[in-house]
Amino acid sequence: MPWIDTHCHLDAREFDADREQVVQRAAAAGVAQLVLPAVAVWDFDAVRNLAHAHGFAYALGIHPLCTDQAHEGDLALLRDALQQRRDDPRLVAVGEIGLDHFVPGLDRAKQERFYEAQLMLAREFDLPVIVHVRKSADGLLKHLRRIGVRGIAHAFNGSEQQARHFIGLGFKLGFGGAMTFDRALQIRRLAQSLPGEAIVLETDAPDIPPHWMYRTAAERAAGAGMRNEPAELPRIAQTLAELRGWSLDETARITTANAHAALPRLAALAD
Ligand SMILES: [Zn+2]
């Protein structure tokens, strides 16, 4: 049963040394499809080229942690890119966009302006969105209710009530490595109790390593790496299967159908 990693930063420099092997290991592990979200205008070409080289999918957008460095003109560049690629079957969403209220020192007004403008672009180009949520679920929901686009709330970490609001707006919620930690009680409770049709799987590689890849600060200081990669997805899925009481086959089937529902062009690629 093939798996879909709905969120992987394959263009990240952490993969520069061995990207081909990372792709091969993912394929060998049964991860058949990856969605590669952009984070800023400078990686639009990289995610598109990687998607086309490997048969993957991509999204174009400006990440909330990148808005501080972004120029106002980058929104026009995003619009140009969406216009230029509007018939590209591998362009499946606008993302990664959103709000981050966890990292200190960011310009919140600028983040919000970029988020709102990108939601409008998603609506204009009739694409779903991939949103980044960190201490920001209510702020995200406020604009989603008004602008009315759907998509995936990736690495979901809000409350159950916020989760249900996203689901009510037609969103799927992304679960990944964080769910594999026993102490991640809230995320595990959500993965267990939310409607099954609302859940998609992701790695967010190279970030959010699962517990078996986690290294303490001391181990990292001594040179140990903890880079996550898409080949870990089936083992992460095992955690979801256990939490839900699903077989691994059911887990693959359900989460694949959910990813296809969230990102319709991904379903078209699979046909
Ligand atoms: Zn991401």
PDB file of C-alpha atoms and ligand atoms in Angstrom, residues 7-9 37 39 63 96 132 154 204 207, ligand 1:
ATOM      1  CA  HIS A   7       4.568  17.835   3.678  1.00  0.00           C
ATOM      2  CA  CYS A   8       8.271  17.435   2.928  1.00  0.00           C
ATOM      3  CA  HIS A   9      10.891  20.166   2.429  1.00  0.00           C
ATOM      4  CA  PRO A  37       5.826  23.164  -0.178  1.00  0.00           C
ATOM      5  CA  VAL A  39       8.804  28.686   1.800  1.00  0.00           C
ATOM      6  CA  HIS A  63       6.126  30.757   4.855  1.00  0.00           C
ATOM      7  CA  GLU A  96       3.358  26.951   2.917  1.00  0.00           C
ATOM      8  CA  HIS A 132       1.412  26.442   9.171  1.00  0.00           C
ATOM      9  CA  HIS A 154      -0.030  20.938   8.683  1.00  0.00           C
ATOM     10  CA  ASP A 204       7.780  17.858   7.589  1.00  0.00           C
ATOM     11  CA  ASP A 207      12.104  18.850  10.703  1.00  0.00           C
TER      12      ASP A 207
HETATM   13 ZN    ZN B   1       6.816  23.048   6.467  1.00  0.00          ZN
END
